[in-house]
Each structure stands twice: as C-alpha cells, then as structure tokens.
Tab-separated table of C-alpha atoms in Angstrom:
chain	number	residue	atom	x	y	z
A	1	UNK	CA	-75.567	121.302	24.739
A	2	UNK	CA	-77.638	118.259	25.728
A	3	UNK	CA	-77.152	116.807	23.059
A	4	UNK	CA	-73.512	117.765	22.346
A	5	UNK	CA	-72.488	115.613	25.517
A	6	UNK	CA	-74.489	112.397	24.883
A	7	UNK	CA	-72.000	112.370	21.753
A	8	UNK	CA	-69.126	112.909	23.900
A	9	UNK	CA	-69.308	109.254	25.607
A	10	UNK	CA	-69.896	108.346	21.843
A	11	UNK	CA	-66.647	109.839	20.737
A	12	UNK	CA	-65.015	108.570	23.776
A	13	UNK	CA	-66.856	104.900	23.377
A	14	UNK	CA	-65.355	105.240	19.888
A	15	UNK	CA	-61.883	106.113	20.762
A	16	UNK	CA	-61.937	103.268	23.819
A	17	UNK	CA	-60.896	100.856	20.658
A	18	UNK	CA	-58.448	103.258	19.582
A	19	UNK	CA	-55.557	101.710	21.953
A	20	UNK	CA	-55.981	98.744	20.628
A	21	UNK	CA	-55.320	99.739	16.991
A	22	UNK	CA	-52.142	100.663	18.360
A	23	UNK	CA	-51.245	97.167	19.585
A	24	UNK	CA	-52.515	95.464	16.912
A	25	UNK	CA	-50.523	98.091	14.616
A	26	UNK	CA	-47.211	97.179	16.448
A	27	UNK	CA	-48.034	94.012	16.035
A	28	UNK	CA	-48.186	94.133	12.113
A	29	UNK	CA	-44.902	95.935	12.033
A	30	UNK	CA	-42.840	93.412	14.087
A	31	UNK	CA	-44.792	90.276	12.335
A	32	UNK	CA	-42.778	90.395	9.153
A	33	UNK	CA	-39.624	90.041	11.082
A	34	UNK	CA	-40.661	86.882	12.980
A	35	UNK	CA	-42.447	85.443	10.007
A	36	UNK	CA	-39.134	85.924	7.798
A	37	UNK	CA	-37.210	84.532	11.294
A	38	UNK	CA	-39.428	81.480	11.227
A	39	UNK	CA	-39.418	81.300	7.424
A	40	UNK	CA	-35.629	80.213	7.701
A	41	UNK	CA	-36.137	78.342	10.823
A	42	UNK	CA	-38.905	76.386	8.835
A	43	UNK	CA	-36.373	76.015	5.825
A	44	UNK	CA	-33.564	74.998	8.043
A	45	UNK	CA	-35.661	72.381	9.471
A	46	UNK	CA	-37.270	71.330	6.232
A	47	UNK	CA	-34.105	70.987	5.060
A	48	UNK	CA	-32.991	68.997	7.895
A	49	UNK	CA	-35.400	66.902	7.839
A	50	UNK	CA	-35.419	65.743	4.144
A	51	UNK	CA	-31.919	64.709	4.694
A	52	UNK	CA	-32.511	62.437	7.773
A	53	UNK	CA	-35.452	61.243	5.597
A	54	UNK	CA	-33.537	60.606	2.248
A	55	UNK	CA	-30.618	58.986	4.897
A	56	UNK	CA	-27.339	60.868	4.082
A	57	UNK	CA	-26.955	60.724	7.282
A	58	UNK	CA	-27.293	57.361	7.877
A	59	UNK	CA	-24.482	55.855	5.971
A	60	UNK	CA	-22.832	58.725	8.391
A	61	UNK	CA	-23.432	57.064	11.205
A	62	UNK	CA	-23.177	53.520	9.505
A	63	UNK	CA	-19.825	54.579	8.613
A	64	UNK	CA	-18.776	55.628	11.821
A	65	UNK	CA	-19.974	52.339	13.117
A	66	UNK	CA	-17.401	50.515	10.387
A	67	UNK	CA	-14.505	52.640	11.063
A	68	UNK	CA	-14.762	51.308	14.803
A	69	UNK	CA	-14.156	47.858	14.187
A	70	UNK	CA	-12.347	47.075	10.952
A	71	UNK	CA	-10.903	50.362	10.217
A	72	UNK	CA	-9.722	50.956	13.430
A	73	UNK	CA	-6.788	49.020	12.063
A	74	UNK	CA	-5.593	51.276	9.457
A	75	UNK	CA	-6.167	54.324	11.509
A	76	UNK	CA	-3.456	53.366	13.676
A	77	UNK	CA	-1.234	52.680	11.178
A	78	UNK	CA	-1.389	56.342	9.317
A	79	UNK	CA	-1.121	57.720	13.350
A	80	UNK	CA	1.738	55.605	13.720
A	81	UNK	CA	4.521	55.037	11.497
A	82	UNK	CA	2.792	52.397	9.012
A	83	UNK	CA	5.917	51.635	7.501
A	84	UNK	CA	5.957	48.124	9.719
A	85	UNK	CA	2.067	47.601	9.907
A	86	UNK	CA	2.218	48.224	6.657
A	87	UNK	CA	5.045	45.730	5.741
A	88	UNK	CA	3.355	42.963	8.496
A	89	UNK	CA	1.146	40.500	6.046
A	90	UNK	CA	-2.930	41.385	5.463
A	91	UNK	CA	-4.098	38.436	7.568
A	92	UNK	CA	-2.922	38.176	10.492
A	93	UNK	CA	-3.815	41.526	11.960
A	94	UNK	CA	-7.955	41.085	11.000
A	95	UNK	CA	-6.996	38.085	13.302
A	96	UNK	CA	-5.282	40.270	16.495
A	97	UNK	CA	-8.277	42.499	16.072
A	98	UNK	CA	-10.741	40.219	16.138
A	99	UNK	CA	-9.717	39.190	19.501
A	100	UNK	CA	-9.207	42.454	21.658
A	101	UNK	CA	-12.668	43.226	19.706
A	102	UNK	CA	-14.850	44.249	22.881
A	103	UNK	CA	-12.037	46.599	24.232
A	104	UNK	CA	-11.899	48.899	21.704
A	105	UNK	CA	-15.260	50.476	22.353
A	106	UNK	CA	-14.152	52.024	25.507
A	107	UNK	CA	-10.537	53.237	24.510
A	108	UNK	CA	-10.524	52.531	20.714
A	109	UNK	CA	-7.216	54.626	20.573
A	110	UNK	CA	-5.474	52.819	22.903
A	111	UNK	CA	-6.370	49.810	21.276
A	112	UNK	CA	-5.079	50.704	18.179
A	113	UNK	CA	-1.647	51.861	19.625
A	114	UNK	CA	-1.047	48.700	21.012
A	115	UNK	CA	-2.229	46.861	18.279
A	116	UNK	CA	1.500	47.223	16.841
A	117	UNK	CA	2.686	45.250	19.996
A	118	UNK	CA	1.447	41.750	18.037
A	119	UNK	CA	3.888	43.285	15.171
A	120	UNK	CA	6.476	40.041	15.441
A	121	UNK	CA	3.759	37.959	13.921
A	122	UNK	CA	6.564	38.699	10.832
A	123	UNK	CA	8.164	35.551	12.168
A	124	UNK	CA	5.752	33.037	9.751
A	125	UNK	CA	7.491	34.439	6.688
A	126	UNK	CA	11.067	32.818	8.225
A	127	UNK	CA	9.133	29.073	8.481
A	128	UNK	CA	8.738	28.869	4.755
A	129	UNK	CA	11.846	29.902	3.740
A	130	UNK	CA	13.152	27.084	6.233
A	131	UNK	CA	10.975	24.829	5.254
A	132	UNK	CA	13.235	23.860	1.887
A	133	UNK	CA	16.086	23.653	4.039
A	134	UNK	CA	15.045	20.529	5.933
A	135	UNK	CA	13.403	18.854	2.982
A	136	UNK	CA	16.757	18.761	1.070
A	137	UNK	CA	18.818	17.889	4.324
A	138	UNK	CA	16.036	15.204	4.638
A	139	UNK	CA	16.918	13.601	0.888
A	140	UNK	CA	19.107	10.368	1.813
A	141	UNK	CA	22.499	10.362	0.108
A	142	UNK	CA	22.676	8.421	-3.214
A	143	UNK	CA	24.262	4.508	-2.302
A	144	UNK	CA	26.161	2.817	-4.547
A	145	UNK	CA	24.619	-0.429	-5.907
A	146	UNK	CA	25.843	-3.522	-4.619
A	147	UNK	CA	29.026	-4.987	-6.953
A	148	UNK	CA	29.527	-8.706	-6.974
A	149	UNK	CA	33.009	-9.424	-5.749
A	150	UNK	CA	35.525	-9.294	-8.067
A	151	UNK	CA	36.990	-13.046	-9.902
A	152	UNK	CA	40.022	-13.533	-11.195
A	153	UNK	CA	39.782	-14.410	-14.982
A	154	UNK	CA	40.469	-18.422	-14.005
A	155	UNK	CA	37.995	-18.466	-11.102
A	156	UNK	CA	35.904	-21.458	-11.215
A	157	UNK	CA	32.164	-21.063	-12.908
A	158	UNK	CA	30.670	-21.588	-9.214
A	159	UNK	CA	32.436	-18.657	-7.794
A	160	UNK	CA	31.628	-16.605	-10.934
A	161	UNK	CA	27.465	-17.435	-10.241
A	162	UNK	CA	28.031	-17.203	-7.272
A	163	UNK	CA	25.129	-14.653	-5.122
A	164	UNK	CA	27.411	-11.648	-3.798
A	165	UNK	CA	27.126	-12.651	-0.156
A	166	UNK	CA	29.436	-11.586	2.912
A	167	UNK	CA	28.167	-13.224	5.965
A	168	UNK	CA	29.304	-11.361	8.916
A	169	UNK	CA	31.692	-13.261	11.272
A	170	UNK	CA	30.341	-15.051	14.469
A	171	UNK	CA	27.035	-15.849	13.365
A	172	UNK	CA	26.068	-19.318	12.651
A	173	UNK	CA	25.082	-19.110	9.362
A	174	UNK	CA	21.675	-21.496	7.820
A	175	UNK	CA	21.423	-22.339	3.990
A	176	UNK	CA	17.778	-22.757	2.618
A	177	UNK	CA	17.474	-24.780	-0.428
A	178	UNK	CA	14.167	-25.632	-2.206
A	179	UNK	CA	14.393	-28.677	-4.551
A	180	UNK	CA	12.034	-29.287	-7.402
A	181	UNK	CA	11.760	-25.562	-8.762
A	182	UNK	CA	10.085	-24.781	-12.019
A	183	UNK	CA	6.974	-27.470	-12.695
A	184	UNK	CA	4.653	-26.286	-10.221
A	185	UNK	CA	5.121	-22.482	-11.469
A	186	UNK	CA	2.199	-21.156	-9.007
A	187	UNK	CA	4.522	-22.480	-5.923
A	188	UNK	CA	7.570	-21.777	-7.864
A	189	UNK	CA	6.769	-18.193	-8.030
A	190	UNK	CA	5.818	-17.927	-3.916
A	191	UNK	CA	9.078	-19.733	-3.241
A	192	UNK	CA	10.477	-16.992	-5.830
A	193	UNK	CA	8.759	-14.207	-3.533
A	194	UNK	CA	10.473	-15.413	-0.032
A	195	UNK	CA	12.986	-13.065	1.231
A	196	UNK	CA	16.413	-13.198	-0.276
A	197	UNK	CA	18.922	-15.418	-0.185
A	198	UNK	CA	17.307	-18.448	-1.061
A	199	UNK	CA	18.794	-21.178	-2.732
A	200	UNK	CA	16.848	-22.381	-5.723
A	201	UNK	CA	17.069	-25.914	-7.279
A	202	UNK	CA	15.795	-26.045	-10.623
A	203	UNK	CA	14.421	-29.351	-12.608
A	204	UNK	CA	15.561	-29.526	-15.861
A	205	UNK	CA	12.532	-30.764	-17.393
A	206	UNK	CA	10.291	-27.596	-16.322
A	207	UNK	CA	8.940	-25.280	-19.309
A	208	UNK	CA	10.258	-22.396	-19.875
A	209	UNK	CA	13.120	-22.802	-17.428
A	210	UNK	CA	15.762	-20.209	-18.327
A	211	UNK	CA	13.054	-17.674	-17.679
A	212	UNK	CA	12.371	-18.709	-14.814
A	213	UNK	CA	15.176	-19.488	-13.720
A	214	UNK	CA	16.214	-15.941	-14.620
A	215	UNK	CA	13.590	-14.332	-12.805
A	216	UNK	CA	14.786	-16.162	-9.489
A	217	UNK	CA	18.081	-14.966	-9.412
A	218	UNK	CA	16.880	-10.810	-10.421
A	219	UNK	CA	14.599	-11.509	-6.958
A	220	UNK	CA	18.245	-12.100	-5.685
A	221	UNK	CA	18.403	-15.762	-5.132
A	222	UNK	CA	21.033	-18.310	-5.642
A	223	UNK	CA	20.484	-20.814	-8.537
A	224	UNK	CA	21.382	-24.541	-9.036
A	225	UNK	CA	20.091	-27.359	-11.338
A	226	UNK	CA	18.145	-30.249	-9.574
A	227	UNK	CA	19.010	-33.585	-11.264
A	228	UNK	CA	16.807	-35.953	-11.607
A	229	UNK	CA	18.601	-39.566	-10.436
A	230	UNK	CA	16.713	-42.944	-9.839
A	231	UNK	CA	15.371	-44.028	-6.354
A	232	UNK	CA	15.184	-46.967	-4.596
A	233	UNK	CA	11.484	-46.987	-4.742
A	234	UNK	CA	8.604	-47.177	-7.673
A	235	UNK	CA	8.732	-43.039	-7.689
A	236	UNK	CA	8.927	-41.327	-11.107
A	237	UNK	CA	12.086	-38.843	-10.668
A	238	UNK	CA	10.821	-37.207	-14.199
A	239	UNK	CA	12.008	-38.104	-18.077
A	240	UNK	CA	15.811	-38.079	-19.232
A	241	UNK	CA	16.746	-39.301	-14.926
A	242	UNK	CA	19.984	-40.970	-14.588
A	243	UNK	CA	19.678	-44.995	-14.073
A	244	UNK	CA	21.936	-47.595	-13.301
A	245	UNK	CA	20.691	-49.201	-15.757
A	246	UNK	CA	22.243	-46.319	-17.961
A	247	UNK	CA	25.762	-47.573	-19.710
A	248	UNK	CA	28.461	-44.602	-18.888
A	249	UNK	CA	27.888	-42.525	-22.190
A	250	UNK	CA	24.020	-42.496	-22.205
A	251	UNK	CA	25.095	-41.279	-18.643
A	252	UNK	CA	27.243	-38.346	-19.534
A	253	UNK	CA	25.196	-37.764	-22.311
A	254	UNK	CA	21.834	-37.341	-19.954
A	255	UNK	CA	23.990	-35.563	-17.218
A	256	UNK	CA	25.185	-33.488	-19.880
A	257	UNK	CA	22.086	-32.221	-21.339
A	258	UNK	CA	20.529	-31.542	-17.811
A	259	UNK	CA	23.523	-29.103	-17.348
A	260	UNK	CA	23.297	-26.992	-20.484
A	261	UNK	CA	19.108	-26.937	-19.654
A	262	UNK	CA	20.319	-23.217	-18.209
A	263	UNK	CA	22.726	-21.194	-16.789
A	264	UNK	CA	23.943	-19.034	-14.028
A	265	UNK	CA	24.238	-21.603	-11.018
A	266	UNK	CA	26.789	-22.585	-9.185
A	267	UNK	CA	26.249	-26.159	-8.756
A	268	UNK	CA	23.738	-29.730	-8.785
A	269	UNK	CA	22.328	-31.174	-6.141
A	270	UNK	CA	20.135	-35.028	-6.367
A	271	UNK	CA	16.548	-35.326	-7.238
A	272	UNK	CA	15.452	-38.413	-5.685
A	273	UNK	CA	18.715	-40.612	-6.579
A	274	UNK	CA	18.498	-42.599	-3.026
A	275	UNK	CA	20.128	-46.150	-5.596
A	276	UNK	CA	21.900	-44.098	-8.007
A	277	UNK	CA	24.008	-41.805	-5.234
A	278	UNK	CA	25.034	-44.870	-3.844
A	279	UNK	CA	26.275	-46.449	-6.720
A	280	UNK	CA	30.014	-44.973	-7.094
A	281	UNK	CA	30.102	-46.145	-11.162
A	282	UNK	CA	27.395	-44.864	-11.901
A	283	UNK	CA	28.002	-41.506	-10.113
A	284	UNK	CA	31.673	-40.943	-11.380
A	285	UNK	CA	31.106	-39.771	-14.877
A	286	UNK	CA	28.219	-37.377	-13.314
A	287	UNK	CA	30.928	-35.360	-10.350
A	288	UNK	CA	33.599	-35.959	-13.416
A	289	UNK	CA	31.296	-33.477	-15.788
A	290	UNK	CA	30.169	-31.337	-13.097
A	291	UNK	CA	33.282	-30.881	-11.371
A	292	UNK	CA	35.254	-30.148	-15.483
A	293	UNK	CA	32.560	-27.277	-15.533
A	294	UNK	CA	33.609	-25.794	-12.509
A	295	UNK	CA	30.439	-26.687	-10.746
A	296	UNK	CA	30.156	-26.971	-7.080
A	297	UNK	CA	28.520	-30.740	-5.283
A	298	UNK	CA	25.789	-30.556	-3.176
A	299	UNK	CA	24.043	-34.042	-1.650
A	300	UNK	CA	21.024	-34.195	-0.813
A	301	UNK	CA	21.857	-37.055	0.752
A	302	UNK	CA	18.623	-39.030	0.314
A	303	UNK	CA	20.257	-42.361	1.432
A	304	UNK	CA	22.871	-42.959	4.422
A	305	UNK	CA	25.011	-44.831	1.373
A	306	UNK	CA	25.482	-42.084	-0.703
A	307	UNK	CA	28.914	-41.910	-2.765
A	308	UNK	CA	28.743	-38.078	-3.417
A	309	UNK	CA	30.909	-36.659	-1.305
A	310	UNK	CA	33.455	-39.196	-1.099
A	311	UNK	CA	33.746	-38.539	-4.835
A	312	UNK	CA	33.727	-35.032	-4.364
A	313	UNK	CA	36.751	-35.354	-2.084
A	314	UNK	CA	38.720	-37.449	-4.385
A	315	UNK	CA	38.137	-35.174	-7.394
A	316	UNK	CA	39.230	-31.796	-4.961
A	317	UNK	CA	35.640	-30.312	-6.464
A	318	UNK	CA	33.636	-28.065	-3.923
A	319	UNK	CA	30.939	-29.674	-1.976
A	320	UNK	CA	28.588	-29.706	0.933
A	321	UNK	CA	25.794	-32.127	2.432
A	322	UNK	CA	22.362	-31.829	3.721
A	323	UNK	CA	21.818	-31.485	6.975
A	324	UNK	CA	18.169	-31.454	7.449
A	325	UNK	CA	14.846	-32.117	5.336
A	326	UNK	CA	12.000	-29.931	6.292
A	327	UNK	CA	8.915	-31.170	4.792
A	328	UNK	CA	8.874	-34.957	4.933
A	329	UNK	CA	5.568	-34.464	6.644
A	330	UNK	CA	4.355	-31.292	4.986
A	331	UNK	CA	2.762	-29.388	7.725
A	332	UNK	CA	3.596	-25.620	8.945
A	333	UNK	CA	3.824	-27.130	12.202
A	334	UNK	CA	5.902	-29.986	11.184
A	335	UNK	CA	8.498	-27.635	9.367
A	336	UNK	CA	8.703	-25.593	12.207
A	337	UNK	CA	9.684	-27.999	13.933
A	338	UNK	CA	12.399	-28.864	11.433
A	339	UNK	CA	13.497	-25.276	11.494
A	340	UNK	CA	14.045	-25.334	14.960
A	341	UNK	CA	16.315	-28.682	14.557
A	342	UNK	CA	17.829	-26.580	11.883
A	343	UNK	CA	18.758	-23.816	14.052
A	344	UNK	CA	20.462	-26.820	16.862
A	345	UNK	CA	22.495	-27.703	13.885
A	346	UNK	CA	23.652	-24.002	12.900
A	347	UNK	CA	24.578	-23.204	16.579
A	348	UNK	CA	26.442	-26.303	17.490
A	349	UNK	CA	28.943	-26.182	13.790
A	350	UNK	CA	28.435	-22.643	13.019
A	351	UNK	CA	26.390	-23.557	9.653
A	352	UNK	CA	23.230	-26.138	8.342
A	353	UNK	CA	21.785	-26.689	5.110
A	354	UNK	CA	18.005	-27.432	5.033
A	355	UNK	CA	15.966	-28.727	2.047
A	356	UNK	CA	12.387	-28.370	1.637
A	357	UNK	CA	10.220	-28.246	-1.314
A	358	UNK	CA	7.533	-25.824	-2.989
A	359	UNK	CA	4.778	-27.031	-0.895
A	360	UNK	CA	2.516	-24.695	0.696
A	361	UNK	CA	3.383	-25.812	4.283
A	362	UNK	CA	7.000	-25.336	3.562
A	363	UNK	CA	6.061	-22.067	1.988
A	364	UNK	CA	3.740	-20.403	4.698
A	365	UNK	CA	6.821	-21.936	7.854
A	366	UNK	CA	8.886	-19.668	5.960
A	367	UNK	CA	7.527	-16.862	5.444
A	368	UNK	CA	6.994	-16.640	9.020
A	369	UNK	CA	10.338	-17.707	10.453
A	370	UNK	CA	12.577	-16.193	7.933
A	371	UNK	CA	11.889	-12.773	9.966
A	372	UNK	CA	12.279	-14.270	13.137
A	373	UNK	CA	15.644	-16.734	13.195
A	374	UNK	CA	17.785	-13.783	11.998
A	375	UNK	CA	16.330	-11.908	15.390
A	376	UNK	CA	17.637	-14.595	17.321
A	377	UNK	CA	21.417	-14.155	16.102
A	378	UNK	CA	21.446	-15.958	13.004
A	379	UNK	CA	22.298	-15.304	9.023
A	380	UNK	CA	20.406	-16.599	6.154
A	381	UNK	CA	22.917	-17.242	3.385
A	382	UNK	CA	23.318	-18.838	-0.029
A	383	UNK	CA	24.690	-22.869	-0.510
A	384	UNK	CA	28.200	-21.573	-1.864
A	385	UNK	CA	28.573	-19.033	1.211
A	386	UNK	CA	28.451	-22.270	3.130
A	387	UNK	CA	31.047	-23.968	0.886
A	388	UNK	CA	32.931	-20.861	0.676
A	389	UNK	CA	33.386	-21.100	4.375
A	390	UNK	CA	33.796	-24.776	5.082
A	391	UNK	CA	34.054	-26.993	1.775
A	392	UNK	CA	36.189	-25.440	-0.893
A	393	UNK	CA	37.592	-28.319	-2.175
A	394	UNK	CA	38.269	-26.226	-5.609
C-alpha cells in the first residue's frame, strides 16, 4: 500500500496537465474559424491594397478633382434644363467659370445654379449680324461725274475749251496763269501737279507739246498757247517769234502756225512782245486770226503801250489783262509778297489775274498759299471764268 500511494501523487502529477489539454483542445477547435475569418480579412486587404498600389483609385480621386472645376459646368446644365446652356456658345462660359473659380469649393452646387445667371452673354451673336448693317450704310452714294456745261452748236471755240468752272457768287475770284509751259518739262510737270484750276500757257516751240499739253488739262487745268512776240530788249523770245520786222503775211503765217501747234485752249496770251504789243500794225493781223478762231485775248501786258486790248475791243473778241506779275524777282518770299498784292486787287474789283512762271520760287509760294487764300474767302478760278464774268466781248 506504500507503494500504491507514492503513485497516486504520480497519477495526480500526471493528470495536473490534463486541464490544460482541454484548453489547448478548445483552442484547436475554434482556430480554424478565426484563421478562415482572417484568411478573408487578409484577402480583402490584399486585395485592397493591390488596387491602391496599381492606382485605380487614383484616377478616382483625380477625376473627382476634374469634375470640380471644369466639369462643374456641364453638371449644371444636365441638373438644369441645358436646353439654353446648351444653346449659349462654348467659350464664354470656361470664361464665367474661371472667375467665380475659388467659390465653388465651398458650395460647388450653388455655383453651378447660378452659373446660368451670366446666360445673356447670347447678346455677342446680335453684334455680328449688325456689323454688315453699318458697313453698307457706311458705303457713300455713287456721284455723278462732273459734265462740262452744255454749248450751243455756234458757241465760240473758247467757250467750248473752256474748264467747267462755276465760281460761287460773292467771292472775289483770282486767276493764276503760268507763262512759258512745256521747255523746262521737270518744272512744267510741278506746275502740272499744283492744285486745280490753273491756267497753263503753253510755248509753241516745246517738244512734244500736244502731250503735254494734254496731260495738263486731264490734271484739270485750263490751257492756252503762249506766243512768242519780240521785246524791246536783246532777249531771245524763242524761233518762229513775231517781229516788226515781219511783213503782214510772214505774220499771219507765223501766228498761224503757233495756233495749230495744239489744241484745246481757249485763248493766247504774249511771250515777251513788250515792242511788238505796242505796235497796232503789227498786232492786227495776230487778234484778226485769233479772234476768226473763236479764241479769247489775254495781255500780258509787258509794256504800259500795249495795243491788245484796244484791238480786242474794236474787234468785239473776248479779252482780259494782267493784273500782277509774281516772279520778277524769283524768290518764295518775293512772290508772296506778290500774292498778297494779288489778293488787294481781287478784293477791291471782285477779280485779278496773276502771271508767274515755272520757276521753283513761284512753284514752292504756291503750293503753300493755294491752301490758304481760299481760307480767307477767296476762289481760285480759270482765265475764261474771269472773262466770262467781266470781258465777254464775244
């Protein structure tokens, strides 16, 4: 029995472990369940995980981000009726959104309803439809081209070269006249390139005169011939000039030839001529030819003595004198000074008749004043204006 209760304890020290078989038993049974609960868990999060880490759902979120600013705008549309957003052009509303930008973050919804509000931005499609409107009203109405006043069939030839001119009434009128046209073409052509109406005397000896001449009266200035007449001096007035010296038919015949040099003028004033203007034979077969050809007189008066226009009376022919010379000291300062003298004469009969020459002075006074007298009340106008007005003897 001794040694039956030594083994006891042994038994007992044996079973001691026994409870904890137990636990660790239950602890095997309920282990599967929490392993297989943990198994998903661990696939859930595996799974999880390999989708932040391959990023599907960062465009997600990157999306998001977009669809707060730029497609905030079409999400109001489909809320609201579109129809109008819809119809409203692209641009502009990218624009309206751009701007209210920072206040969408807190109430993006309420931003977007009142983004319609900026709706009558519509109104830039009426501009361009206007816009054609004004252009066309703005297209000046066609004007009819100036017509030369109508001549009777037996009008004179002066009246039928005549420059269409109408000066209006109560303005004293000033005729510009520049002698020796055509053989100093450079100057020619700037006296050519003064403001219309000038009057242009043309040599007969120049080249290539009926071109020029031609040319002068398209730039709309008057025309007459210049003819060459001897002076009292040693001067050279040019080849074929009428002489004293002349008998009466080499006369006609020179006067003559000068006058079919061109055409289209209305009349002949002197070149030079200061003895032969003041010798009445000599000038009598020259007014007799110009005034058969329906020509109009105009004296250039280059001597106190001159016979012109007491010829010109007796033969009933139009006419008109010189009042002034511009460039006998050539100048700009000296032919303003002229011009003013010019303008004394105009105001105190109601008309003067100037001549200069092509001379750069006379030229550059011009150009300048031409601008300026007709500011101060006066009309420029062609010679047979002037004998229109006050010397129609024919």
């Amino acid at each position: 029995m001794a040694k039956k209760t030594p083994r006891k304890p042994q038994k007992a020290a044996a079973r001691k472990p026994s409870p904890k078989t137990p636990a660790a038993a239950s602890g095997r049974a309920v282990s599967p369940v929490l392993l297989a609960l943990a198994g998903v868990i661990a696939v859930f999060a595996v799974a999880l995980g390999a989708r932040f880490i391959i990023g599907r759902d960062a465009p997600e979120t990157e999306t998001v981000v977009e669809r707060e600013a730029p497609v905030i705008a079409p999400a109001a549309p489909i809320k609201t009726p579109p129809p109008k957003v819809a119809d409203a052009p692209p641009p502009p509303p990218p624009v309206r959104e751009a701007e209210p930008a920072p206040a969408p973050v807190p109430a993006p919804p309420h931003q977007v309803t009142e983004a319609p509000a900026p709706v009558p931005v519509p109104a830039p499609p009426p501009p361009p439809a206007m816009t054609p409107k004004p252009v066309v009203a703005m297209l000046p109405p066609p004007v009819a081209p100036l017509e030369p006043p109508k001549v009777a069939p037996g009008s004179p030839l002066w009246k039928k070269n005549a420059l269409p001119f109408r000066a209006p009434p109560g303005k004293p009128a000033i005729a510009i006249v520049i002698d020796d046209m055509g053989v100093d073409r450079k100057r020619s052509n700037r006296a050519v390139s003064l403001p219309a109406p000038l009057t242009l005397a043309w040599l007969p000896y120049a080249h290539e005169l009926p071109a020029q001449a031609r040319a002068a009266r398209a730039a709309g200035h008057e025309l007459m011939l210049h003819l060459p007449m001897e002076p009292s001096g040693a001067a050279d007035p040019g080849p074929q000039a009428l002489r004293v010296s002349l008998d009466k038919g080499e006369i006609l015949r020179r006067t003559k030839a000068a006058l079919d040099s061109f055409d289209g003028y209305v009349g002949v004033n002197n070149h030079m001529g200061s003895r032969f203007t003041a010798d009445s034979a000599a000038m009598a077969p020259v007014l007799g030819e110009i005034a058969r050809r329906g020509l109009l007189w105009l004296d250039s008066r280059t001597t106190a003595k001159s016979a012109g226009l007491t010829l010109a009376r007796e033969l009933q022919m139009p006419f008109a004198g010189r009042d002034i010379f511009l460039d006998n000291e050539m100048t700009v300062p000296a032919v303003r000074g002229q011009l003013a003298k010019t303008e004394q004469v105009a105001r105190k009969q109601g008309y003067a008749i100037a001549i200069g020459h092509p001379h750069d002075a006379t030229i550059d006074a011009l150009a300048s004043w031409m601008p300026e007298v007709q500011k101060r009340g006066f009309v420029l106008v062609p010679v047979s204006a002037v004998v229109r007005a006050h010397h129609t003897g024919g």
